[in-house]
Tab-separated table of C-alpha atoms in Angstrom:
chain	number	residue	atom	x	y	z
A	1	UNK	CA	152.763	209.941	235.527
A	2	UNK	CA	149.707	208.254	234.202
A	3	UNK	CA	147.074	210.204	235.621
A	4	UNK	CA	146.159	211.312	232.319
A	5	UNK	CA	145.037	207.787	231.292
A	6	UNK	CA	142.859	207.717	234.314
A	7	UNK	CA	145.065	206.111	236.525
A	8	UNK	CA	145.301	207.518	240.196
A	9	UNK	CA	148.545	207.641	242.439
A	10	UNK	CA	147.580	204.707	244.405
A	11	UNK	CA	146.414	202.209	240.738
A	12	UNK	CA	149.931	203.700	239.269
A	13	UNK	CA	151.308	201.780	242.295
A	14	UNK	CA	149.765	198.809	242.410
A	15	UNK	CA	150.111	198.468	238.556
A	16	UNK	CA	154.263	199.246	238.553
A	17	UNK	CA	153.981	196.724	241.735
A	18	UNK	CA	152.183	193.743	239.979
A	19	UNK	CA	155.198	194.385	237.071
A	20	UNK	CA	157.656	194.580	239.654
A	21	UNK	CA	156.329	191.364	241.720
A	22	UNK	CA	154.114	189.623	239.400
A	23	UNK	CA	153.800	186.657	241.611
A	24	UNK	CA	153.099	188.401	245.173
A	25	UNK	CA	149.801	188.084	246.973
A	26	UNK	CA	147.788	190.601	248.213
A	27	UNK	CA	149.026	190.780	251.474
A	28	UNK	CA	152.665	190.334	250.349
A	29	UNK	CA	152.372	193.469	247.395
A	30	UNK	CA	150.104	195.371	250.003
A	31	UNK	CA	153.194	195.307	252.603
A	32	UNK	CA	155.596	195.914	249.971
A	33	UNK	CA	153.641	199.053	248.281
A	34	UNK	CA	152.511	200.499	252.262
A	35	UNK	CA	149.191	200.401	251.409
A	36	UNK	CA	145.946	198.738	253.084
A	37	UNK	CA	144.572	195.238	251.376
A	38	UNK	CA	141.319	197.641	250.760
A	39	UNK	CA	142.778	200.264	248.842
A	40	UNK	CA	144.783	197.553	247.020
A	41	UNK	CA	141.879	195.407	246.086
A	42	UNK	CA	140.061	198.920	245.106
A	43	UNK	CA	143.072	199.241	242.677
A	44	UNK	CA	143.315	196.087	241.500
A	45	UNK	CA	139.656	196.321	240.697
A	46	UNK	CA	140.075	199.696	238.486
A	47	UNK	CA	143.327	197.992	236.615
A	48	UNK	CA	140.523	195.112	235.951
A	49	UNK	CA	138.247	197.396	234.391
A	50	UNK	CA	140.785	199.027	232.251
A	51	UNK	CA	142.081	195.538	231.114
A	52	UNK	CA	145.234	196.239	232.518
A	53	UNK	CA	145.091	193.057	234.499
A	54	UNK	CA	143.287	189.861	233.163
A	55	UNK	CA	142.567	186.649	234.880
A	56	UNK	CA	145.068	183.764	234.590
A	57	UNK	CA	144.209	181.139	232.297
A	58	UNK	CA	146.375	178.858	234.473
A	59	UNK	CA	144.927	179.415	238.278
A	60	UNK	CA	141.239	181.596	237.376
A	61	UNK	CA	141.944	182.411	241.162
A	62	UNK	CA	144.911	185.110	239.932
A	63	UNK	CA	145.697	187.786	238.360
A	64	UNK	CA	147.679	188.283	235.401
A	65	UNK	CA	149.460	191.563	234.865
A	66	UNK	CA	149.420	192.537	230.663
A	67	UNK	CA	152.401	193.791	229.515
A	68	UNK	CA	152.206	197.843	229.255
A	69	UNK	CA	153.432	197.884	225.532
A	70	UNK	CA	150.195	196.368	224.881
A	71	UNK	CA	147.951	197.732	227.976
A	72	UNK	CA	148.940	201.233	227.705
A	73	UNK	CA	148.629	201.105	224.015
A	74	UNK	CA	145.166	200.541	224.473
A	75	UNK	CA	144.574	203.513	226.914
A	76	UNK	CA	146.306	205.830	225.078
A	77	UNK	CA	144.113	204.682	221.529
A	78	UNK	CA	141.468	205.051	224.047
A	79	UNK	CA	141.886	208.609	225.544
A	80	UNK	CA	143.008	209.972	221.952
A	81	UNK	CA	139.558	208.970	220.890
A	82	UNK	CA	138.019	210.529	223.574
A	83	UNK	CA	139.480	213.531	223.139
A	84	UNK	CA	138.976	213.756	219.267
A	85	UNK	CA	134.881	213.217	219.764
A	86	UNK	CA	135.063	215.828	222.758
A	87	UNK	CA	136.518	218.107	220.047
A	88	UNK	CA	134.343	217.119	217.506
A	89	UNK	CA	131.032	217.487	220.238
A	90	UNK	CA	132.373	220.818	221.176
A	91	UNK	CA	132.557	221.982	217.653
A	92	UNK	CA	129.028	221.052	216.548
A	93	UNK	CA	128.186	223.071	220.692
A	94	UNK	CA	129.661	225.992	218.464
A	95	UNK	CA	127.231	225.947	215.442
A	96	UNK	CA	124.320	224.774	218.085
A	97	UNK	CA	124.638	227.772	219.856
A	98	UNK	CA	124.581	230.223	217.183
A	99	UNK	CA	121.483	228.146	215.759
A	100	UNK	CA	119.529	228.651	218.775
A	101	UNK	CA	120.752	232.489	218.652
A	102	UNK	CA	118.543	232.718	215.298
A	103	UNK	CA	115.773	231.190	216.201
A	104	UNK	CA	115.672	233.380	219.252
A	105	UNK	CA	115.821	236.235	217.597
A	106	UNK	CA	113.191	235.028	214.537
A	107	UNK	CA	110.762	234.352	217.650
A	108	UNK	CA	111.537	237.603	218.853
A	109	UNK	CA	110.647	239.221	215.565
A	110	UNK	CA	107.385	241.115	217.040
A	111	UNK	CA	109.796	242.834	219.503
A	112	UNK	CA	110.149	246.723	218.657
A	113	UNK	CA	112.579	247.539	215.433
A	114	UNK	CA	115.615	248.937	217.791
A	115	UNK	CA	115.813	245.306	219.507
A	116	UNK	CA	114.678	242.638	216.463
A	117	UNK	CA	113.675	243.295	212.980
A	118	UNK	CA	112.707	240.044	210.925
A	119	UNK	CA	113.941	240.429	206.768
A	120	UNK	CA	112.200	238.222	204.636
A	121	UNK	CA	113.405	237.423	201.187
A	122	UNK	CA	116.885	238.417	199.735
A	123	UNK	CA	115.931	242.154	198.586
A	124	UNK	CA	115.019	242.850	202.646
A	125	UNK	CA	118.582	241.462	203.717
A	126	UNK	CA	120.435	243.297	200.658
A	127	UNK	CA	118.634	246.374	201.570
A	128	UNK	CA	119.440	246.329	205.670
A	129	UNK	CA	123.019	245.229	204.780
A	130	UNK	CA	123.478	248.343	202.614
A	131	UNK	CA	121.932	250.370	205.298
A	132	UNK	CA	124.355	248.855	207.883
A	133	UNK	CA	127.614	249.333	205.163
A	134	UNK	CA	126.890	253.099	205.272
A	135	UNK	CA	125.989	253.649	209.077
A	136	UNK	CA	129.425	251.524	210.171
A	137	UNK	CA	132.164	253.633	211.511
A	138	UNK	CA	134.715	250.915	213.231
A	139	UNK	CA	134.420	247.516	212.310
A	140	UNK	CA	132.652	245.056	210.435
A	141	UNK	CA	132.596	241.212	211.074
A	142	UNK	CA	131.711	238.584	208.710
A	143	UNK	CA	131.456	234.817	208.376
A	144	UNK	CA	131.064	232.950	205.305
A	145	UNK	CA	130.575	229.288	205.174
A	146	UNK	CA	129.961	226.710	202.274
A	147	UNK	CA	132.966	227.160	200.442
A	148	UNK	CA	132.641	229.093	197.432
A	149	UNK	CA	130.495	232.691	196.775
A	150	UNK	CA	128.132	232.891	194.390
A	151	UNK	CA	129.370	235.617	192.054
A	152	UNK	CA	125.612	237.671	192.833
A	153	UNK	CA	126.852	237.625	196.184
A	154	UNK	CA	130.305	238.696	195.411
A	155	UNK	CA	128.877	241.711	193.256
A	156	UNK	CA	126.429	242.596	195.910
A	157	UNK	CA	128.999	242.909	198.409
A	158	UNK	CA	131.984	244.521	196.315
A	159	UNK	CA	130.743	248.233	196.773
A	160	UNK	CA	129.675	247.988	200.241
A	161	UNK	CA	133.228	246.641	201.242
A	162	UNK	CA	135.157	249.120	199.415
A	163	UNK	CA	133.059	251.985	200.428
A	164	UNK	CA	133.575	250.646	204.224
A	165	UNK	CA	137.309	249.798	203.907
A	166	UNK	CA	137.986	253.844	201.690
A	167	UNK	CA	136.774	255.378	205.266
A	168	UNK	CA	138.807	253.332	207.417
A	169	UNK	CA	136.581	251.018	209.105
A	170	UNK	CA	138.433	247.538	209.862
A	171	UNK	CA	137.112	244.376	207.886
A	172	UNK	CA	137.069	241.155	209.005
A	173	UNK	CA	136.320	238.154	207.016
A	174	UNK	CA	136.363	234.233	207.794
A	175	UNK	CA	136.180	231.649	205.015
A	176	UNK	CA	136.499	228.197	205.064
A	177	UNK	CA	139.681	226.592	203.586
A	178	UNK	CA	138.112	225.481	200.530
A	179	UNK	CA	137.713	228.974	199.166
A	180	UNK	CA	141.509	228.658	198.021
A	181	UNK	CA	140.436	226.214	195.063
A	182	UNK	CA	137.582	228.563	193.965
A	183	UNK	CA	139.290	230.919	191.572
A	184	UNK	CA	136.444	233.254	191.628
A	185	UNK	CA	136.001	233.710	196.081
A	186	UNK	CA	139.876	233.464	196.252
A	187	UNK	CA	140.564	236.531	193.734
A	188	UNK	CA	137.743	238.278	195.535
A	189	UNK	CA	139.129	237.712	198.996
A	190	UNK	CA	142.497	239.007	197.861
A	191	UNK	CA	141.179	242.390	196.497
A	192	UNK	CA	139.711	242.752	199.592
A	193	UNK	CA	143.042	241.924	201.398
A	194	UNK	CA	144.725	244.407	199.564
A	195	UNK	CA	142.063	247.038	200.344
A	196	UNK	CA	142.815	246.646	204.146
A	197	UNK	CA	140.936	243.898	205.137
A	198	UNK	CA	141.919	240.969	207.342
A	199	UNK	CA	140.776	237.813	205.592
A	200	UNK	CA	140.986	234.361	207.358
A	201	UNK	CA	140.274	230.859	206.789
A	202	UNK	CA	139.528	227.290	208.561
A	203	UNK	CA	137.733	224.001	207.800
A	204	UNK	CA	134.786	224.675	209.412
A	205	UNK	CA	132.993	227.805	210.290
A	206	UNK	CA	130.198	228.493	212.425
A	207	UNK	CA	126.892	229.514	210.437
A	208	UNK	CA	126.862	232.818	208.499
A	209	UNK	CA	126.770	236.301	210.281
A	210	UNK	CA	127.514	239.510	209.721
A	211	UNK	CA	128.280	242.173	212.996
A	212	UNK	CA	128.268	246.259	212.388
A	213	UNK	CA	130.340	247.837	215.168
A	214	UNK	CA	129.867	245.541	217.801
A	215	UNK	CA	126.260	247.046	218.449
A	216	UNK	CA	123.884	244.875	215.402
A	217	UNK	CA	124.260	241.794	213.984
A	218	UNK	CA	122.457	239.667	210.836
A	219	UNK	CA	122.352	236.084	210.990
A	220	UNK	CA	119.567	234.097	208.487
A	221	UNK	CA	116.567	233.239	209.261
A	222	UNK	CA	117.496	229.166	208.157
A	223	UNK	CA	121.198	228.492	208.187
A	224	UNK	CA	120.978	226.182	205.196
A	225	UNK	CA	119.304	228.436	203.520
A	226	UNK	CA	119.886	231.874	203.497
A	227	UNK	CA	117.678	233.376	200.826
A	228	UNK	CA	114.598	232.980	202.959
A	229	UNK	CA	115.947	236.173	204.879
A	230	UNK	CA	117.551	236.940	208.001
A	231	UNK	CA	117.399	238.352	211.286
A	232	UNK	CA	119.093	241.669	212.882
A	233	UNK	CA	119.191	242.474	215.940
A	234	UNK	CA	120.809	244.669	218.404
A	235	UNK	CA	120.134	242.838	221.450
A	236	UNK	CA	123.202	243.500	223.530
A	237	UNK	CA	123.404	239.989	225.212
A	238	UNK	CA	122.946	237.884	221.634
A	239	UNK	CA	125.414	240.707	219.890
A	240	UNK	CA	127.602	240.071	222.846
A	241	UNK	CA	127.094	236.174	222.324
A	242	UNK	CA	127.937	236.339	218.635
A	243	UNK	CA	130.914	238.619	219.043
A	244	UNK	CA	132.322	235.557	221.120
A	245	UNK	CA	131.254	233.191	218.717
A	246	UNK	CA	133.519	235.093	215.808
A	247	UNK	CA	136.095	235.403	218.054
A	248	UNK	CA	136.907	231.920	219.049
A	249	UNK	CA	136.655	230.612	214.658
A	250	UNK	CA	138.871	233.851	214.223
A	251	UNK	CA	141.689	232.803	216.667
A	252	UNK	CA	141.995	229.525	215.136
A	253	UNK	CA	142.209	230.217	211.619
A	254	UNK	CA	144.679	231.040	209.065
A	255	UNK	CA	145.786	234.108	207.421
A	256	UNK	CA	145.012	234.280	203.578
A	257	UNK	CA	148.339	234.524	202.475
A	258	UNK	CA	149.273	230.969	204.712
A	259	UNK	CA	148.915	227.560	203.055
A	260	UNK	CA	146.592	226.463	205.308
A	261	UNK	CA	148.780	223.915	206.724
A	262	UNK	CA	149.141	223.107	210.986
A	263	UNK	CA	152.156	222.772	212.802
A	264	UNK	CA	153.671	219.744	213.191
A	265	UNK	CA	152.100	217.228	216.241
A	266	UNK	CA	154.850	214.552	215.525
A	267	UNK	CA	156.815	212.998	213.029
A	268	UNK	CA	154.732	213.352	209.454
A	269	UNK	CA	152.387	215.583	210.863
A	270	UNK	CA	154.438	218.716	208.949
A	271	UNK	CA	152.542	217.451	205.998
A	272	UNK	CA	148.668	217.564	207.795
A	273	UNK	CA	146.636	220.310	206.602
A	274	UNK	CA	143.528	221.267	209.288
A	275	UNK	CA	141.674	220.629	206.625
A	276	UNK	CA	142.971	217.290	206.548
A	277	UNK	CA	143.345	217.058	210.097
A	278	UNK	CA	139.113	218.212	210.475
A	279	UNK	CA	138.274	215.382	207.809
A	280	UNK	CA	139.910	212.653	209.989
A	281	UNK	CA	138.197	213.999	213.113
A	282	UNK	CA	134.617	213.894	211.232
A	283	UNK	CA	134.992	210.903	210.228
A	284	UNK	CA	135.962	209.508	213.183
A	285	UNK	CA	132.962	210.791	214.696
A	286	UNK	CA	130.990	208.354	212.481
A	287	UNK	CA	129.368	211.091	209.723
A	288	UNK	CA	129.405	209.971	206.324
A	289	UNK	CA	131.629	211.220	203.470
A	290	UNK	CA	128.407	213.430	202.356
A	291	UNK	CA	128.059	214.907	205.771
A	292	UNK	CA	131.804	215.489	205.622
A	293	UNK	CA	131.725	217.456	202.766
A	294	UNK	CA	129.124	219.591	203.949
A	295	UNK	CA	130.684	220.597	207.166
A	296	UNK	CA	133.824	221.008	204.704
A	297	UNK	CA	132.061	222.885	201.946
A	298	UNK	CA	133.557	220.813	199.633
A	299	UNK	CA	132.268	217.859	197.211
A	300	UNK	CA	131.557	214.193	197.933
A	301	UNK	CA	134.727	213.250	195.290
A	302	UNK	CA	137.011	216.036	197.288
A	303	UNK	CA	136.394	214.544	200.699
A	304	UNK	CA	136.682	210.787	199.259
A	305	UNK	CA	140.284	211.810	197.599
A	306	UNK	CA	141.386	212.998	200.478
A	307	UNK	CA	140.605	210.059	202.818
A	308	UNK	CA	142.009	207.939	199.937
A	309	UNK	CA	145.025	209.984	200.016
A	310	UNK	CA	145.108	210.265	203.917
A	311	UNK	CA	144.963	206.227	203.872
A	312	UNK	CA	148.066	205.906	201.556
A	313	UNK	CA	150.167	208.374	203.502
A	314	UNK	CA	149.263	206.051	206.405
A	315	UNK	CA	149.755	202.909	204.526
A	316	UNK	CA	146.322	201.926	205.871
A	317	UNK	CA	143.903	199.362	204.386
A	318	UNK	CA	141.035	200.598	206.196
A	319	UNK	CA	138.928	203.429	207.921
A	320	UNK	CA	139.483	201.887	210.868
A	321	UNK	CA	143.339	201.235	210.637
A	322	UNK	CA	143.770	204.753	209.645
A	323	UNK	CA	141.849	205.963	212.222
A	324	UNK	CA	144.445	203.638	214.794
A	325	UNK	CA	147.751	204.778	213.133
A	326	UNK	CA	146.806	208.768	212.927
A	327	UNK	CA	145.606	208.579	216.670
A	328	UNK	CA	149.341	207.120	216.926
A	329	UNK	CA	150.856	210.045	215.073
A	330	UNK	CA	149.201	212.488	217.111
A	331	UNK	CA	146.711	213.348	214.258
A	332	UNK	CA	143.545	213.172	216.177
């Protein structure tokens, strides 16, 4: 029943034991239990390490059982942590890999045009992309981080979509959540909704990409900055790679018409927003409030009202403390 602390079958037993007989030797519990004094005193040394038995401050000699409310507490605090920085390291595995999928293909740039073609500048991007809008016949795949659009690029991108979407070809378009307070992305994402296109959004995105038929993509040549140009390729294993990238954001993310907020893990949790639920994982990563708000694409005050607001609805005092009570709550 506890395995998924990191207790085996045998530790499980010797731990209930000690509860059970807290004053029984070793060869007394290991008779009682059916197991050998070795495999006992292995257990008793893994309940050691996981301070689930401590010496006894009356005989040094002994060992002292703690009391599971507290010594399971602990684990549990423990694994939940665990679990929210594998998340969080998994996440930033996600945005690594389609990094290193640009700066392949930017090395790559000398490669002949049907495999690699490097753009340089913003005109040599608009220029492909318009290309690409015309030659799609099926699909069209698109990821846009950092929040809000620049209204240039919402102009740029207005005929190309409805040109795409009036001969059928299926649009697909992740956000992150922020978009929703930017009048000007939100109306645009809407229009595009009601034109046919699927429109989704999550916390955090991968980098920016774009994917014509499942056969070219465009990523930039510098993901925090994408008017130094971009990349397309039509490399079937990086297209492939890419397609799988887009994929796994898309599954997790929320219609455009949803309010963005996650099902409930336990009791308050109805009220947790993934964004909300994304902040608390950053920060419990350690990143700062700036670093927060890039990954959110929102602002330094945005990320620091939420916490604030987190903290109340936790009735914590500090970082720290909230970061204890929403591991509790099933937050993290």
């Amino acid at each position: 029943m506890l395995t998924a602390l990191g207790l085996d079958t045998a530790t499980e037993r010797v731990y209930r034991g000690m509860l059970r007989y807290p004053h029984a030797g070793v060869a007394d519990l290991s008779r009682r239990l059916g197991l050998t004094e070795r495999r006992l005193r292995e257990a008793l040394d893994q309940l050691v390490d996981m301070e689930l038995l401590h010496s006894s401050r009356e005989n040094p000699d002994l060992l002292r059982v703690v009391n599971p409310e507290v010594g399971l507490e602990l684990l549990v605090r423990r694994r939940e942590c665990e679990l929210a920085r594998r998340q969080e390291e998994l996440a930033r595995g996600k945005e690594a890999v389609a990094r290193t999928v640009a700066e392949f293909a930017a090395l790559r740039s000398d490669s002949r045009m049907e495999v690699a073609e490097r753009l340089v500048g913003l005109d040599a991007v608009q220029g492909r992309l318009e290309w690409l809008a015309r030659e799609v016949t099926e699909e069209c795949l698109a990821i846009n981080p950092g929040g809000a659009q620049s209204k240039a690029s919402l102009d740029a991108a207005r005929p190309l979509d409805e040109d795409a979407l009036g001969r059928g070809v299926r649009l697909l378009v992740l956000y992150q959540d922020s978009v929703r307070n930017d009048q000007g992305t939100l109306s645009y994402a809407r229009w595009m909704a009601e034109k046919g296109g699927e429109v989704r959004t999550r916390p955090v995105v991968p980098p920016r990409l774009l994917i014509f038929d499942r056969r070219t993509a465009v990523v930039p040549l510098d993901p925090g900055n994408s008017r130094l140009g971009a990349v397309c390729t039509r490399s079937p294993g990086i297209v492939a790679a890419l397609v799988a990238l887009f994929e796994l954001a898309w599954e997790t993310a929320n219609p455009l018409g949803a309010d963005g907020r996650g099902r409930a893990a336990d009791e308050g949790a109805e009220t947790l927003t993934p964004a909300e639920r994304e902040l608390l994982k950053i920060l419990a990563s350690g990143l700062t409030d700036e670093a927060a708000g890039k990954r959110l694409g929102v602002s330094l005050r945005t990320v620091r009202q939420q916490m604030a607001a987190l903290m109340e609805r936790l009735g914590a005092t500090s970082r720290f403390e909230a970061g204890l009570k929403a591991a509790r709550r099933g937050w993290l």
